Coordinates of C-alpha atoms and ligand atoms in Angstrom, one line a residue:
X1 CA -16.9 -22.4 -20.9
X2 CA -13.4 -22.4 -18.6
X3 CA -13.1 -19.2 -16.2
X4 CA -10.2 -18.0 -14.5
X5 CA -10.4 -16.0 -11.7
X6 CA -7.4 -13.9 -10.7
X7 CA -6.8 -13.2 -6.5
X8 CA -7.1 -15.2 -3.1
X9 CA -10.1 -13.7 -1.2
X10 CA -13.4 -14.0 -0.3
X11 CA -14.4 -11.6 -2.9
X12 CA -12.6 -14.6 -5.4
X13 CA -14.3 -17.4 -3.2
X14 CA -17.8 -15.8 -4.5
X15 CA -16.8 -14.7 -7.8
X16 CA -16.2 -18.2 -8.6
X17 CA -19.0 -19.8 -6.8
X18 CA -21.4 -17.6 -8.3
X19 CA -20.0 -17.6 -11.9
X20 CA -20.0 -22.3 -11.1
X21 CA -24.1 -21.3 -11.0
X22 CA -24.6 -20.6 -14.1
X23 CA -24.9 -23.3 -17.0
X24 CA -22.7 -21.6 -19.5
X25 CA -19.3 -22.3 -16.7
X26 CA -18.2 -25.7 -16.3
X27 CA -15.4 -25.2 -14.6
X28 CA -13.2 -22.5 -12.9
X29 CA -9.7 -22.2 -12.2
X30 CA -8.2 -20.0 -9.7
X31 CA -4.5 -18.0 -9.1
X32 CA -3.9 -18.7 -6.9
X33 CA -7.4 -19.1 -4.8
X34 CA -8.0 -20.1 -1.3
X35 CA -8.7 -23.1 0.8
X36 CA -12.6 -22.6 -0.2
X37 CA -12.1 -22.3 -4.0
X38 CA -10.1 -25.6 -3.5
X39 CA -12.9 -27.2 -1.9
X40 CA -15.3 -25.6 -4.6
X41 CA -16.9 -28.5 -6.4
X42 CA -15.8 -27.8 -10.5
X43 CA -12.7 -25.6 -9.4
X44 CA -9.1 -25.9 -8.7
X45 CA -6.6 -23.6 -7.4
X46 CA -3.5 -23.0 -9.9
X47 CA -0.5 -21.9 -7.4
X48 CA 0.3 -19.0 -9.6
X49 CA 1.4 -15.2 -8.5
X50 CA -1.4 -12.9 -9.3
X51 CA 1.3 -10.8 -11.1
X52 CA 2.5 -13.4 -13.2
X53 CA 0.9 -12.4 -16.3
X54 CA 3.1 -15.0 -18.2
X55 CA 2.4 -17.1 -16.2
X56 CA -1.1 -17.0 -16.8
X57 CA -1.6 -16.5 -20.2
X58 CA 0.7 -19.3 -21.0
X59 CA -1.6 -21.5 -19.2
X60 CA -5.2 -19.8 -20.5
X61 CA -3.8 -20.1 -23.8
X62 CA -3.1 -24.0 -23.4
X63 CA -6.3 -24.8 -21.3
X64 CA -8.9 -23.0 -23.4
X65 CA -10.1 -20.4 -21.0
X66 CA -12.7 -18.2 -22.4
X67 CA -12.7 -15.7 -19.7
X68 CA -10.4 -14.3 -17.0
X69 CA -11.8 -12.0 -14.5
X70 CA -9.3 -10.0 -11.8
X71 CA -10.3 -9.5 -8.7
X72 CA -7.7 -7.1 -7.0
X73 CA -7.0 -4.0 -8.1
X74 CA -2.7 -4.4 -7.8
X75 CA -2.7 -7.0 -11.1
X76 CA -5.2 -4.0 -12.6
X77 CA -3.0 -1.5 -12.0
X78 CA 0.1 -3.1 -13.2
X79 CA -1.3 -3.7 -16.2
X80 CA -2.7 -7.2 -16.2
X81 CA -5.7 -6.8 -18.7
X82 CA -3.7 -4.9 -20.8
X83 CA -1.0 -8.2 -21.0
X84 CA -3.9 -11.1 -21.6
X85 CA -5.5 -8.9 -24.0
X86 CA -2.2 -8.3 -26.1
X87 CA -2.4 -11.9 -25.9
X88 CA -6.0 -12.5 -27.2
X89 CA -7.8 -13.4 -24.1
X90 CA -10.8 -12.2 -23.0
X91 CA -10.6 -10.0 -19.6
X92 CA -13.4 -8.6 -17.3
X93 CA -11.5 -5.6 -15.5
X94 CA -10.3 -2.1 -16.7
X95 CA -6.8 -1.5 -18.5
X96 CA -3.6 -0.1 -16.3
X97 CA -5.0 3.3 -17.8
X98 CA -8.3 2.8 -15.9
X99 CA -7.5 1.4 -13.0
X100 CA -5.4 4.9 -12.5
X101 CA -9.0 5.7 -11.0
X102 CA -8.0 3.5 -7.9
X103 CA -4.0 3.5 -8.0
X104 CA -3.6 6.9 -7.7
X105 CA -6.2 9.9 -5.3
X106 CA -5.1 12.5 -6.6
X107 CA -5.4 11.1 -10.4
X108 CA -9.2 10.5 -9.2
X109 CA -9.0 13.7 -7.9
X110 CA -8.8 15.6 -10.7
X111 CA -11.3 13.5 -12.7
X112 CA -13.8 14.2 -10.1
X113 CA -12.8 18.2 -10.2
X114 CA -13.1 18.2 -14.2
X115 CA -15.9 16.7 -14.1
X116 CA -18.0 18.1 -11.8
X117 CA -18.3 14.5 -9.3
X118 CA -18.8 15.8 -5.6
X119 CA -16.3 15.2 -3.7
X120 CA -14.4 16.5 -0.8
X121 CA -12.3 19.5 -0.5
X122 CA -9.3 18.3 -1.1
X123 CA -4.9 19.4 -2.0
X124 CA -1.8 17.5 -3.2
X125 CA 1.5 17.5 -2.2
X126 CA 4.8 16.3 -3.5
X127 CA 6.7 17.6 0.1
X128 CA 6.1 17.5 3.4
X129 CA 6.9 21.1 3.8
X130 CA 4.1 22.6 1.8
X131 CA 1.8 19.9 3.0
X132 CA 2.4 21.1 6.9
X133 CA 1.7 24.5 5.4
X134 CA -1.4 23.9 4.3
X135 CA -2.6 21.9 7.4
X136 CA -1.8 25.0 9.3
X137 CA -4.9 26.8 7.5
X138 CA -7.3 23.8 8.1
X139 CA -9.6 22.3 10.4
X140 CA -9.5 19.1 12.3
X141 CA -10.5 16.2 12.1
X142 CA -8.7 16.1 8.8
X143 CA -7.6 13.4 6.4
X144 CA -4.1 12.3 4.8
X145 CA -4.1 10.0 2.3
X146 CA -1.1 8.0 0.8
X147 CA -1.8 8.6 -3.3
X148 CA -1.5 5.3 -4.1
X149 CA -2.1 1.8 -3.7
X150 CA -1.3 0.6 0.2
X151 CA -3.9 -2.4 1.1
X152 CA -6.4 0.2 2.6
X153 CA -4.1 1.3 4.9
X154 CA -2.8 4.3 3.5
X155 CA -5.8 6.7 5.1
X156 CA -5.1 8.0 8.6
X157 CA -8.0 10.4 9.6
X158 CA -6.6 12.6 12.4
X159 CA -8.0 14.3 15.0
X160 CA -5.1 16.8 16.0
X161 CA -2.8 18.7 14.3
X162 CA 0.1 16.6 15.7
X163 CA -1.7 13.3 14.4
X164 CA -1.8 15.0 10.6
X165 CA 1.9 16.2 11.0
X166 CA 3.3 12.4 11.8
X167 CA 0.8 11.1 9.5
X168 CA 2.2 13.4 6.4
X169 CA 5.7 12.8 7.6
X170 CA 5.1 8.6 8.0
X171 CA 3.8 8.4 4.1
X172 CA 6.9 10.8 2.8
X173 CA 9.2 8.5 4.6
X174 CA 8.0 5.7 2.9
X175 CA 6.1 3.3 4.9
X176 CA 3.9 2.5 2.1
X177 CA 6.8 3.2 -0.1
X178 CA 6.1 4.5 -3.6
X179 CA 2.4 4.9 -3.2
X180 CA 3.4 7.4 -0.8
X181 CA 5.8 10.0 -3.3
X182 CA 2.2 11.9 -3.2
X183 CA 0.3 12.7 -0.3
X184 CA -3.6 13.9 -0.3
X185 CA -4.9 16.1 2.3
X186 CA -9.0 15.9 2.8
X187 CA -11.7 17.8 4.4
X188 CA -13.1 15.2 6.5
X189 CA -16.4 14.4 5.9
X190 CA -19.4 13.3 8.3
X191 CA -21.7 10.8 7.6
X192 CA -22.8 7.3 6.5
X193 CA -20.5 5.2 3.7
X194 CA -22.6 2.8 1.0
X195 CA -20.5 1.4 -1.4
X196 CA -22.3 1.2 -5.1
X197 CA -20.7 -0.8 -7.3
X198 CA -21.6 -0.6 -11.1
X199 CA -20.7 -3.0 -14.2
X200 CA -19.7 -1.4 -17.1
X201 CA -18.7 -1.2 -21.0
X202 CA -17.2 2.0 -21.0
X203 CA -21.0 3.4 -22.2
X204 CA -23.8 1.9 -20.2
X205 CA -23.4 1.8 -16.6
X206 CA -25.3 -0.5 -14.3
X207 CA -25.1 -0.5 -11.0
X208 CA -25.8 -3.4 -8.4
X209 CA -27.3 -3.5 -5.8
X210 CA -25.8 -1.1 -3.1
X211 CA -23.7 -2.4 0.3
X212 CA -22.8 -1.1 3.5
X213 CA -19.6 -2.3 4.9
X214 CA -18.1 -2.0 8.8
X215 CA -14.7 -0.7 8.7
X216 CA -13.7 -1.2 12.2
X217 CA -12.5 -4.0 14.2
X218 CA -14.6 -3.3 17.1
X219 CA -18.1 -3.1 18.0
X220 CA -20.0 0.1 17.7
X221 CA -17.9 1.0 14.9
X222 CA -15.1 1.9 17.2
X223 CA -11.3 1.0 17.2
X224 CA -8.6 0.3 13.9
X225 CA -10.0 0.2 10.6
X226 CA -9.7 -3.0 8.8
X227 CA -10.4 -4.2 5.0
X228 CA -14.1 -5.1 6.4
X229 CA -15.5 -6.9 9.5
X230 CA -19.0 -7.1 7.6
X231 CA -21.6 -6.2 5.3
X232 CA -25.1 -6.3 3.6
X233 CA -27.1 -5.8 0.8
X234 CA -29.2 -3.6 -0.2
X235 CA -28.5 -0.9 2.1
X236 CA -31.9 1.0 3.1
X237 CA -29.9 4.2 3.0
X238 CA -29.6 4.1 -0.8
X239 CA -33.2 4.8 -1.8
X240 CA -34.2 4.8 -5.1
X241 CA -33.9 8.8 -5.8
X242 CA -30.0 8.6 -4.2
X243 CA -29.3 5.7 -6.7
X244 CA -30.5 8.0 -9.4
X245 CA -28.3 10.6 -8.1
X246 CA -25.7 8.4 -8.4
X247 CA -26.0 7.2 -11.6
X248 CA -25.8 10.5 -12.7
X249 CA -23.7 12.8 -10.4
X250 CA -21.1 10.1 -10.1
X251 CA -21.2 7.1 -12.1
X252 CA -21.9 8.9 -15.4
X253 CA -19.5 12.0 -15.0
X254 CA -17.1 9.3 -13.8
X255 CA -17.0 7.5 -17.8
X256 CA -17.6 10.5 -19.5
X257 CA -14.2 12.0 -17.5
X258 CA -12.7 8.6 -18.5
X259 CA -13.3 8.7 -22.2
X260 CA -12.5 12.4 -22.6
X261 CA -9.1 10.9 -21.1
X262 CA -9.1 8.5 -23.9
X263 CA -9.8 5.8 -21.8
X264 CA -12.2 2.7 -22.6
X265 CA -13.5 1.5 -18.8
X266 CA -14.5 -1.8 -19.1
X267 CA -15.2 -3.8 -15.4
X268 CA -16.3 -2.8 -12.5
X269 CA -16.3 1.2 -11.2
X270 CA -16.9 0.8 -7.3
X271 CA -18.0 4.2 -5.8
X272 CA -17.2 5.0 -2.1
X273 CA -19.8 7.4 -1.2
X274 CA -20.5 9.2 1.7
X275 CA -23.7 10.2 2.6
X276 CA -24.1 13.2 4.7
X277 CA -27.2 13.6 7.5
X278 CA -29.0 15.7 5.5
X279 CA -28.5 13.7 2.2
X280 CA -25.7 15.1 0.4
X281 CA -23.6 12.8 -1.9
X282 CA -19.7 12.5 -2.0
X283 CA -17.7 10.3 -3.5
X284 CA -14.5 9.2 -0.7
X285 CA -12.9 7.3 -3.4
X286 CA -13.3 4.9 -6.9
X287 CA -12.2 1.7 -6.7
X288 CA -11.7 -0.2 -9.8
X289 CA -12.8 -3.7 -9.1
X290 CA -15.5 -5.5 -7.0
X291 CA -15.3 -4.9 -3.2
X292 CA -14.4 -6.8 -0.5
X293 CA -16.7 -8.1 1.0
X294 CA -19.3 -6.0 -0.2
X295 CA -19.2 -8.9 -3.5
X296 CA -20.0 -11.8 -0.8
X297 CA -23.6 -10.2 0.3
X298 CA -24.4 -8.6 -3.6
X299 CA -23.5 -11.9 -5.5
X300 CA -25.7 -14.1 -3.4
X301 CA -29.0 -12.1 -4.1
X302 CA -28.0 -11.9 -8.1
X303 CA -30.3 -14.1 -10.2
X304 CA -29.1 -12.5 -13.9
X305 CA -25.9 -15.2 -14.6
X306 CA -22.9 -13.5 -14.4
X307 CA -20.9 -14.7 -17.5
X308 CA -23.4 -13.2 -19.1
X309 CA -23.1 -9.7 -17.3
X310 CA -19.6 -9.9 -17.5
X311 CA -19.7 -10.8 -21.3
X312 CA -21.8 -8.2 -22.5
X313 CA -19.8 -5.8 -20.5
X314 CA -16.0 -7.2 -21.7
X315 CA -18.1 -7.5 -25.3
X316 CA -19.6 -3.7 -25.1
X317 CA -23.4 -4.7 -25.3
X318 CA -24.5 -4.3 -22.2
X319 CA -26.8 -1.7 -23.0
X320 CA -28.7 -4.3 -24.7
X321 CA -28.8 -7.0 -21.2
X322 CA -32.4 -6.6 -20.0
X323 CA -32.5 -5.0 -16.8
X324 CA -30.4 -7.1 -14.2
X325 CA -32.7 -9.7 -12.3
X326 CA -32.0 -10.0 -8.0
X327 CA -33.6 -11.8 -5.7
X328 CA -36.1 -9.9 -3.7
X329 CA -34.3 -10.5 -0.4
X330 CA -31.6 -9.6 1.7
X331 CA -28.0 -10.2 2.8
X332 CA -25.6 -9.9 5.3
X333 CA -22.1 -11.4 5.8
X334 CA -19.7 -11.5 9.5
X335 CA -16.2 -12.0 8.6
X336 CA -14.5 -14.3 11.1
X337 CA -11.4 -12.7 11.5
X338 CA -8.0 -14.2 13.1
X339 CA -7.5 -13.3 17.1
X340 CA -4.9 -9.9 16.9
X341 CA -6.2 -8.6 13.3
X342 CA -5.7 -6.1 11.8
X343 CA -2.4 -6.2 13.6
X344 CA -0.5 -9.0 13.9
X345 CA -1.4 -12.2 13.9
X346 CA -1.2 -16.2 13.5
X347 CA -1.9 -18.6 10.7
X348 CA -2.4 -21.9 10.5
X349 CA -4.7 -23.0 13.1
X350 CA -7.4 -25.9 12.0
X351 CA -10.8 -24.9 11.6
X352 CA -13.6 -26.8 12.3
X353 CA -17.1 -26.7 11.9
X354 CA -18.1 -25.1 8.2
X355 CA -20.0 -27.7 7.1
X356 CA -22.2 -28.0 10.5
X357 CA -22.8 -24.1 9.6
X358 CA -23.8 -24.7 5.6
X359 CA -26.1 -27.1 7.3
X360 CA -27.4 -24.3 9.3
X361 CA -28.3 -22.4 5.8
X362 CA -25.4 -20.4 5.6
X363 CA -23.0 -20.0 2.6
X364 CA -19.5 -19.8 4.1
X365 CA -16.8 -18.0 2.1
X366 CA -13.2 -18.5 2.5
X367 CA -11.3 -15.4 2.8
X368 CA -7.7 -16.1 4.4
X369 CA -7.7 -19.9 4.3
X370 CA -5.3 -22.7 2.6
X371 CA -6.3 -26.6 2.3
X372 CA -3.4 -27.9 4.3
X373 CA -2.9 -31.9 4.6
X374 CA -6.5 -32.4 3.8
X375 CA -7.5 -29.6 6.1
X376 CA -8.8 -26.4 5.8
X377 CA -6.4 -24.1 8.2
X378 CA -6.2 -19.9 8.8
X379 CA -4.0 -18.2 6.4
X380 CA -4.8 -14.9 6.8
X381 CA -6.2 -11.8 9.0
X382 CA -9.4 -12.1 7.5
X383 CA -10.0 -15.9 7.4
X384 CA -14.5 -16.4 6.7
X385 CA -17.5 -14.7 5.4
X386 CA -20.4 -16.3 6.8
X387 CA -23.2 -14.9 4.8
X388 CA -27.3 -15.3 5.4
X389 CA -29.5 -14.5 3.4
X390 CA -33.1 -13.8 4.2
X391 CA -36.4 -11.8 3.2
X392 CA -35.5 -9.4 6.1
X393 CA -32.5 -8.1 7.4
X394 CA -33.2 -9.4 10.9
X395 CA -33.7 -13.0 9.5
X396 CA -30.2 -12.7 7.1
X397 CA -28.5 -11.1 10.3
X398 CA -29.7 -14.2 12.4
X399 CA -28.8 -16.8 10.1
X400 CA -25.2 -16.0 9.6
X401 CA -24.9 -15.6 13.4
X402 CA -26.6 -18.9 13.9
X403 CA -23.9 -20.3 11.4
X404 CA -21.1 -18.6 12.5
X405 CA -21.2 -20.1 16.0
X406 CA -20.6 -23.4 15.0
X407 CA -17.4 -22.5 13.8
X408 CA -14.1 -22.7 15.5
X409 CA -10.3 -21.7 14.8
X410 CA -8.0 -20.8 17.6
X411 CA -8.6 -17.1 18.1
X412 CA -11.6 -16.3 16.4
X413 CA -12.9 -13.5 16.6
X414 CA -16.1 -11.5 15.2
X415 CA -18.2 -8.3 15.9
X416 CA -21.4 -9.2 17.4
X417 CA -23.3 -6.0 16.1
X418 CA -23.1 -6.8 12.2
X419 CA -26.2 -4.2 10.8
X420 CA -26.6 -2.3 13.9
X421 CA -27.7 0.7 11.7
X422 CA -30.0 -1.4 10.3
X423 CA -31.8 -3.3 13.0
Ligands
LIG501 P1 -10.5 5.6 1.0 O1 -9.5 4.5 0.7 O2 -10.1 6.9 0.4 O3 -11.9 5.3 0.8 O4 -10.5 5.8 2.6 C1 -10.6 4.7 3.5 C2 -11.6 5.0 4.5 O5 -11.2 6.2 5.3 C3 -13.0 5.4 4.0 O6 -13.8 4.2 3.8 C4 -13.5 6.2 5.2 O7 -13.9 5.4 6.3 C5 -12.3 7.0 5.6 N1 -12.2 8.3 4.9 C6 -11.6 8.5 3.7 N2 -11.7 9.8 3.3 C7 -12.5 10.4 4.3 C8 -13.0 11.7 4.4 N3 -12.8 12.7 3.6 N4 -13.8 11.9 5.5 C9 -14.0 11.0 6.4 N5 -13.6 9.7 6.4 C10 -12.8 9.4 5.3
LIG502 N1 -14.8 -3.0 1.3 C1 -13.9 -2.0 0.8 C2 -13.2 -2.3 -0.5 O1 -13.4 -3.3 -1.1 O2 -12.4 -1.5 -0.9

């Protein structure tokens, strides 16, 4: 069968080199990909907008595609599945309905309230006025959120009054423009974030393995937050009885709130959780498609084909899959980001020295790259996911280090203390 992959990271990079494993997928095309899935043997970039739903059901249609799977959540929640289907294509990812779960925190909000999903204490707020108000009778640190979709930037966790204040009057005045006509204000909440990300059919629920990411751009967890500076799989923290928690405290309330909306969830339903010291469970936020890069350390260490998970899930069987089959081992990814990220920063410098790294054992995964005159240059903040994999953390933490140093770009830079908490 013909896949198409929808999005440009290294969360696509992996989606289409795992799905190129398995025997069923001869070939994969990508909208508009990156310089890695254009250097992916059996796969070719199709220079595409990922919001071009015309676009790319024009060319599905004429190329026999059997599958299109969406990797970012904005084509989700403007309605892409919705489109292909009307169309007759087959699409892994939830409808514009679903994917409400992601575009809009105060939507998920009140899903996790009706149901009964732990979650923080949290209030909404169409004006700044009443949202000052209701500062004034909280504590700090205290979190304002943007309602809707804003890159991952739309979070500012403040640690003074004065911090809130700008932050509730920066999101009314539009910098993330109309994901920010709604503002949520949080209780913050202390503790460690795993990310659990489970397939679905809108009945079963299975969840993969579960990742921790690093948020921040500098060592020790300290500095900016960014879209991820690293991860591995499975994380120690989410024993066996907090998975079962999960499962049903979050992921099962979650599609049961769902379909009492009406709503069939078909994809992926990402839970952010955070775990407290003493064990306690809340969720931070849904997402409503794989993670980034929580996908390029869970992938790796999957050994059950994913067509065929995908499949059963866009086909509503995948209570009948036997249990999913990973590779008893571990993972762990270092993004190489560009020098100034998550601020600003420049593309286009050459990089050199991937395939001394695959040599090393590594699998490298493009994130913000482009295939430029027969080279592979930076074109983006995020530009590499070197991942290792290995029976023990240690040895997966090592081996993407040892592979990541043979690579250079102008700039580079990477956090040294990938899995700290771990190690
Ligand atoms: P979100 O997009 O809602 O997951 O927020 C992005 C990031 O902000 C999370 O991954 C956390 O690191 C942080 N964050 C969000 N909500 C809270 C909260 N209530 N307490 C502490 N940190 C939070
Ligand atoms: N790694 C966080 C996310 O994908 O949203």
């Amino acid at each position: 069968m013909k896949v198409l992959v929808v999005g440009n990271g290294g969360r696509e990079h992996a989606l289409a080199w795992k799905l190129l494993q398995s025997p069923q997928v001869q070939q994969v095309v990508c909208v508009p990909g990156n310089g890695g899935t254009a250097s992916l043997e059996r796969c070719h970039n199709l220079p595409l907008a990922v919001d071009d739903f015309a676009g790319i059901s024009t060319y599905a249609l004429e190329n026999s595609i059997s599958l299109v799977v969406v990797g970012p959540e904005v084509p989700l929640a403007q309605g892409i599945t919705d489109y292909l289907q009307s169309q007759g294509l087959m699409v892994f990812g939830p409808s514009k309905a679903g994917a409400q779960i992601e575009a809009s925190k105060a939507w998920a909000k009140s899903l996790m309230a009706e149901t009964g999903i732990p979650t923080a204490k949290a209030a909404v707020f169409t004006e700044a006025t009443a949202a000052k108000s209701y500062l004034k009778t909280q504590k700090i640190p205290i979190v304002v959120k943007a309602d809707g979709l804003a890159a991952g930037k739309g979070v500012i966790v403040a640690t003074t009054m004065a911090q809130a204040e700008t932050a509730i009057d920066t999101i009314f005045q539009g910098e993330f423009g109309t994901a920010g006509n709604v503002v949520v204000i949080e209780e913050f909440l202390l503790g460690q974030e795993v990310s659990v990300l489970a397939l679905t059919d809108g009945i079963t629920i299975r969840p993969l393995l579960p990742a921790q990411d690093h948020k921040r751009i500098g060592e020790g967890d300290t500095g900016e937050n960014t879209g991820g500076m690293g991860a591995y799989a499975p994380a120690p923290i989410a024993t066996p009885e907090l998975m079962t928690r999960v499962q049903t405290e979050v992921l099962e309330r979650a599609i049961a709130g769902l379909t009492a909306r009406g709503i069939d969830y078909r994809g992926i339903l990402y839970a952010g959780l955070m775990i407290s010291p003493d064990g306690d469970i809340k969720v931070l936020e849904f997402n409503c498609r794989f993670g980034d890069p929580e996908t390029q350390v869970i992938l790796p260490l999957l050994e059950t084909p994913l067509e065929e998970l995908i499949l059963a899930c866009v086909e509503q069987r995948l209570g009948a899959m036997p249990p999913i089959a990973w590779k008893s081992a571990t993972a762990a990814t270092v993004v190489a980001a560009s020098g100034g990220y998550p601020g600003k920063y420049d593309k286009g410098k050459v990089i050199t020295g991937i395939p001394e790294a695959e040599t090393a054992g590594v699998t490298v995964f493009h994130a913000g790259t482009k295939l430029h005159q027969e080279q592979i240059v930076t074109d983006g903040g995020r530009v590499l996911n070197v991942t290792g994999i290995g029976a023990t953390f240690p040895q997966a933490i090592a081996q993407a280090y040892n592979g990541i140093k043979s690579i250079q770009f102008d700039g580079i830079y990477y956090r040294q203390d990938i899995g700290h908490r771990i190690l």
